[in-house]
Structure formats: C-alpha cells, structure tokens
C-alpha cells in the first residue's frame, strides 16, 4: 500500500513539474491593448458653436450691452479675425461680459475650429465681390474715409482686409457704431476695446461722424451674413 501511494505521489509531482516547464517555455502572450483614452475636454463642432448660434444665428437678434444694437454678422467673416477677437475677449482686451464668459470657456483649438466654421458658413465659393465699393460716399463721408484711411486695412471694397482685420462691408450699422465708440474708451474697467491702431483712428472723430461712417460701410455689398441655425429657422 505504501509503495502504491509513493508511486502515485511521484506521478503527480511529475505532472505538475511538466506543466510548469511547458508554461515557462511557451512564448508570452502580449498584454491586451488598453482602450484609447478619450481626449480631455474633446467637443464636437456643434458643441463648440452652440453658444455662438444662440445670438449670432438669429436674424435681428440684439445685444443690450453697453447699449442696444444688433449682434454682428459673423458668417463669412475672416477666420483669423474671429480667432483674434475671441482671444481679446478672453484676455479682457475687449470688455463685454457675455463674450468674455464665452471666450474664457474656449481653448485655442476651439477658437480656431469655431472661426474656420463661421468663415465658410453660408458662402458661395463662386461668388465674387467687386474690387471697389459698390457705392460712392457722399460729400460728408468721403473726407472722413480719407482721414481714417479705412481702405488701407479693410480693403478697397471694405470686404478684403489685410490679415487679422475684419470684413466690414454690409455689417450692421449700429454694431459698427458701438464698436467704433468702444475704441475711444480709455481706462474703463467694464467697457471698451484695447487696440492702439483703431483707438488712434476712432479718437479723431466725433460720435456723429462715426455714425456716418458706420452707416456708409453698412450700406455696401459684402459677404457677411447671419445664417440661422436649424432650430431658429422658420
């Protein structure tokens, strides 16, 4: 009996040893690949533009700060300008509580994606604007345009600006007027825009003259639009 138990024990040990040796000599299996980590803060384009269309995607929508005026048309606007403007709101160089809150929540990439989207929104790639403004200024406005040298930055048709400057042809007159006045404000903690070039231009004129300039530029043909987001379309 003892001899039988000894034999069975020896066979069990041999089996376990053989299994261990086989496992040790087998090639190691690669560890299962980890699931790709999602990018922190990743957002769809629709999510990135959601806050924009709530104002800029409604035709005739008005802001009430610092006074009542139509929010600007941004569909068709230069992507470089939109990116720069959002950056200025984020840094506080442009003072507007709503726009500051929106811009603060955006990353640099978010700003670029939003800007690229609105630059192409509602645009006809085959459409071409005249090289010069389609309307001549009257005798009151003409000298103001010369003094301001608007075309040197915004283009002869006010729709082909140099890099970083906005298209302004066809923009809402009341918005242009408020924007121009904001460049005249210094050391105001809640209103104004910090831009030495535009500040120097705007400060040359009375508010009445700025209103005339804004009205003329607004009357010109341009490719700026307000394109309603689908839920705001009638």
Tab-separated table of N, CA and C in Angstrom, residues 60-72 95-98 172-185 188 190-193 207-208 210-211 214:
chain	number	residue	atom	x	y	z
A	60	UNK	N	-31.612	89.483	-36.698
A	60	UNK	CA	-32.168	90.612	-35.967
A	60	UNK	C	-31.943	90.586	-34.472
A	61	UNK	N	-31.224	89.566	-33.972
A	61	UNK	CA	-31.004	89.469	-32.532
A	61	UNK	C	-30.181	90.663	-32.044
A	62	UNK	N	-30.549	91.195	-30.871
A	62	UNK	CA	-29.897	92.393	-30.366
A	62	UNK	C	-29.213	92.161	-29.020
A	63	UNK	N	-28.092	92.826	-28.851
A	63	UNK	CA	-27.400	92.846	-27.571
A	63	UNK	C	-27.875	94.084	-26.804
A	64	UNK	N	-27.748	94.050	-25.493
A	64	UNK	CA	-28.159	95.210	-24.690
A	64	UNK	C	-26.991	95.808	-23.915
A	65	UNK	N	-25.767	95.390	-24.246
A	65	UNK	CA	-24.591	95.931	-23.556
A	65	UNK	C	-23.569	96.404	-24.570
A	66	UNK	N	-23.015	97.598	-24.456
A	66	UNK	CA	-23.343	98.630	-23.465
A	66	UNK	C	-24.591	99.441	-23.827
A	67	UNK	N	-25.173	99.154	-24.980
A	67	UNK	CA	-26.427	99.749	-25.419
A	67	UNK	C	-27.083	98.750	-26.360
A	68	UNK	N	-28.282	99.024	-26.812
A	68	UNK	CA	-28.985	98.089	-27.689
A	68	UNK	C	-28.471	98.221	-29.125
A	69	UNK	N	-28.071	97.101	-29.712
A	69	UNK	CA	-27.610	97.078	-31.104
A	69	UNK	C	-27.660	95.636	-31.589
A	70	UNK	N	-27.706	95.462	-32.901
A	70	UNK	CA	-27.736	94.111	-33.461
A	70	UNK	C	-26.369	93.447	-33.290
A	71	UNK	N	-26.387	92.181	-32.880
A	71	UNK	CA	-25.119	91.461	-32.775
A	71	UNK	C	-24.533	91.321	-34.177
A	72	UNK	N	-23.225	91.320	-34.304
A	72	UNK	CA	-22.626	91.333	-35.648
A	72	UNK	C	-22.870	90.062	-36.447
A	95	UNK	N	-13.942	94.357	-23.653
A	95	UNK	CA	-14.749	94.230	-22.442
A	95	UNK	C	-16.215	94.068	-22.811
A	96	UNK	N	-16.693	92.851	-22.649
A	96	UNK	CA	-18.099	92.523	-22.870
A	96	UNK	C	-18.373	91.288	-22.029
A	97	UNK	N	-19.222	91.386	-21.004
A	97	UNK	CA	-19.362	90.269	-20.053
A	97	UNK	C	-19.773	88.948	-20.686
A	98	UNK	N	-20.712	88.985	-21.634
A	98	UNK	CA	-21.166	87.739	-22.251
A	98	UNK	C	-20.062	87.116	-23.091
A	172	UNK	N	-23.848	95.306	-39.737
A	172	UNK	CA	-24.890	96.143	-39.142
A	172	UNK	C	-24.319	97.507	-38.741
A	173	UNK	N	-25.014	98.571	-39.127
A	173	UNK	CA	-24.539	99.922	-38.843
A	173	UNK	C	-24.473	100.196	-37.347
A	174	UNK	N	-25.494	99.755	-36.611
A	174	UNK	CA	-25.493	100.058	-35.174
A	174	UNK	C	-24.366	99.318	-34.452
A	175	UNK	N	-24.039	98.105	-34.902
A	175	UNK	CA	-22.909	97.392	-34.309
A	175	UNK	C	-21.602	98.120	-34.620
A	176	UNK	N	-21.413	98.513	-35.879
A	176	UNK	CA	-20.188	99.216	-36.254
A	176	UNK	C	-20.019	100.490	-35.434
A	177	UNK	N	-21.113	101.207	-35.214
A	177	UNK	CA	-21.060	102.449	-34.446
A	177	UNK	C	-20.631	102.174	-33.005
A	178	UNK	N	-21.231	101.173	-32.368
A	178	UNK	CA	-20.870	100.828	-30.988
A	178	UNK	C	-19.418	100.362	-30.913
A	179	UNK	N	-18.991	99.573	-31.896
A	179	UNK	CA	-17.601	99.087	-31.902
A	179	UNK	C	-16.622	100.246	-32.039
A	180	UNK	N	-16.906	101.168	-32.942
A	180	UNK	CA	-16.013	102.318	-33.131
A	180	UNK	C	-15.943	103.171	-31.870
A	181	UNK	N	-17.076	103.403	-31.238
A	181	UNK	CA	-17.064	104.188	-29.994
A	181	UNK	C	-16.265	103.492	-28.897
A	182	UNK	N	-16.308	102.161	-28.887
A	182	UNK	CA	-15.616	101.431	-27.818
A	182	UNK	C	-14.102	101.625	-27.882
A	183	UNK	N	-13.586	101.899	-29.085
A	183	UNK	CA	-12.152	102.129	-29.216
A	183	UNK	C	-11.727	103.485	-28.645
A	184	UNK	N	-12.693	104.354	-28.401
A	184	UNK	CA	-12.385	105.673	-27.850
A	184	UNK	C	-12.291	105.660	-26.329
A	185	UNK	N	-12.707	104.564	-25.701
A	185	UNK	CA	-12.753	104.498	-24.237
A	185	UNK	C	-11.396	104.102	-23.672
A	188	UNK	N	-11.529	102.287	-18.756
A	188	UNK	CA	-12.864	101.941	-18.275
A	188	UNK	C	-12.853	100.447	-17.944
A	190	UNK	N	-15.136	98.294	-17.402
A	190	UNK	CA	-16.236	97.442	-17.863
A	190	UNK	C	-16.595	97.615	-19.330
A	191	UNK	N	-16.049	98.616	-19.993
A	191	UNK	CA	-16.368	98.845	-21.402
A	191	UNK	C	-15.120	99.262	-22.165
A	192	UNK	N	-15.142	99.015	-23.482
A	192	UNK	CA	-14.050	99.471	-24.330
A	192	UNK	C	-13.256	98.340	-24.966
A	193	UNK	N	-12.411	98.719	-25.910
A	193	UNK	CA	-11.528	97.779	-26.589
A	193	UNK	C	-10.123	98.356	-26.632
A	207	UNK	N	-18.742	111.352	-32.281
A	207	UNK	CA	-19.653	110.211	-32.393
A	207	UNK	C	-20.584	110.365	-33.593
A	208	UNK	N	-20.960	111.598	-33.909
A	208	UNK	CA	-21.820	111.828	-35.076
A	208	UNK	C	-21.100	111.427	-36.357
A	210	UNK	N	-18.634	109.186	-36.548
A	210	UNK	CA	-18.516	107.721	-36.534
A	210	UNK	C	-19.817	107.069	-36.996
A	211	UNK	N	-20.944	107.673	-36.635
A	211	UNK	CA	-22.235	107.121	-37.054
A	211	UNK	C	-22.393	107.226	-38.560
A	214	UNK	N	-20.223	104.512	-40.116
A	214	UNK	CA	-20.839	103.201	-39.927
A	214	UNK	C	-21.998	102.992	-40.889
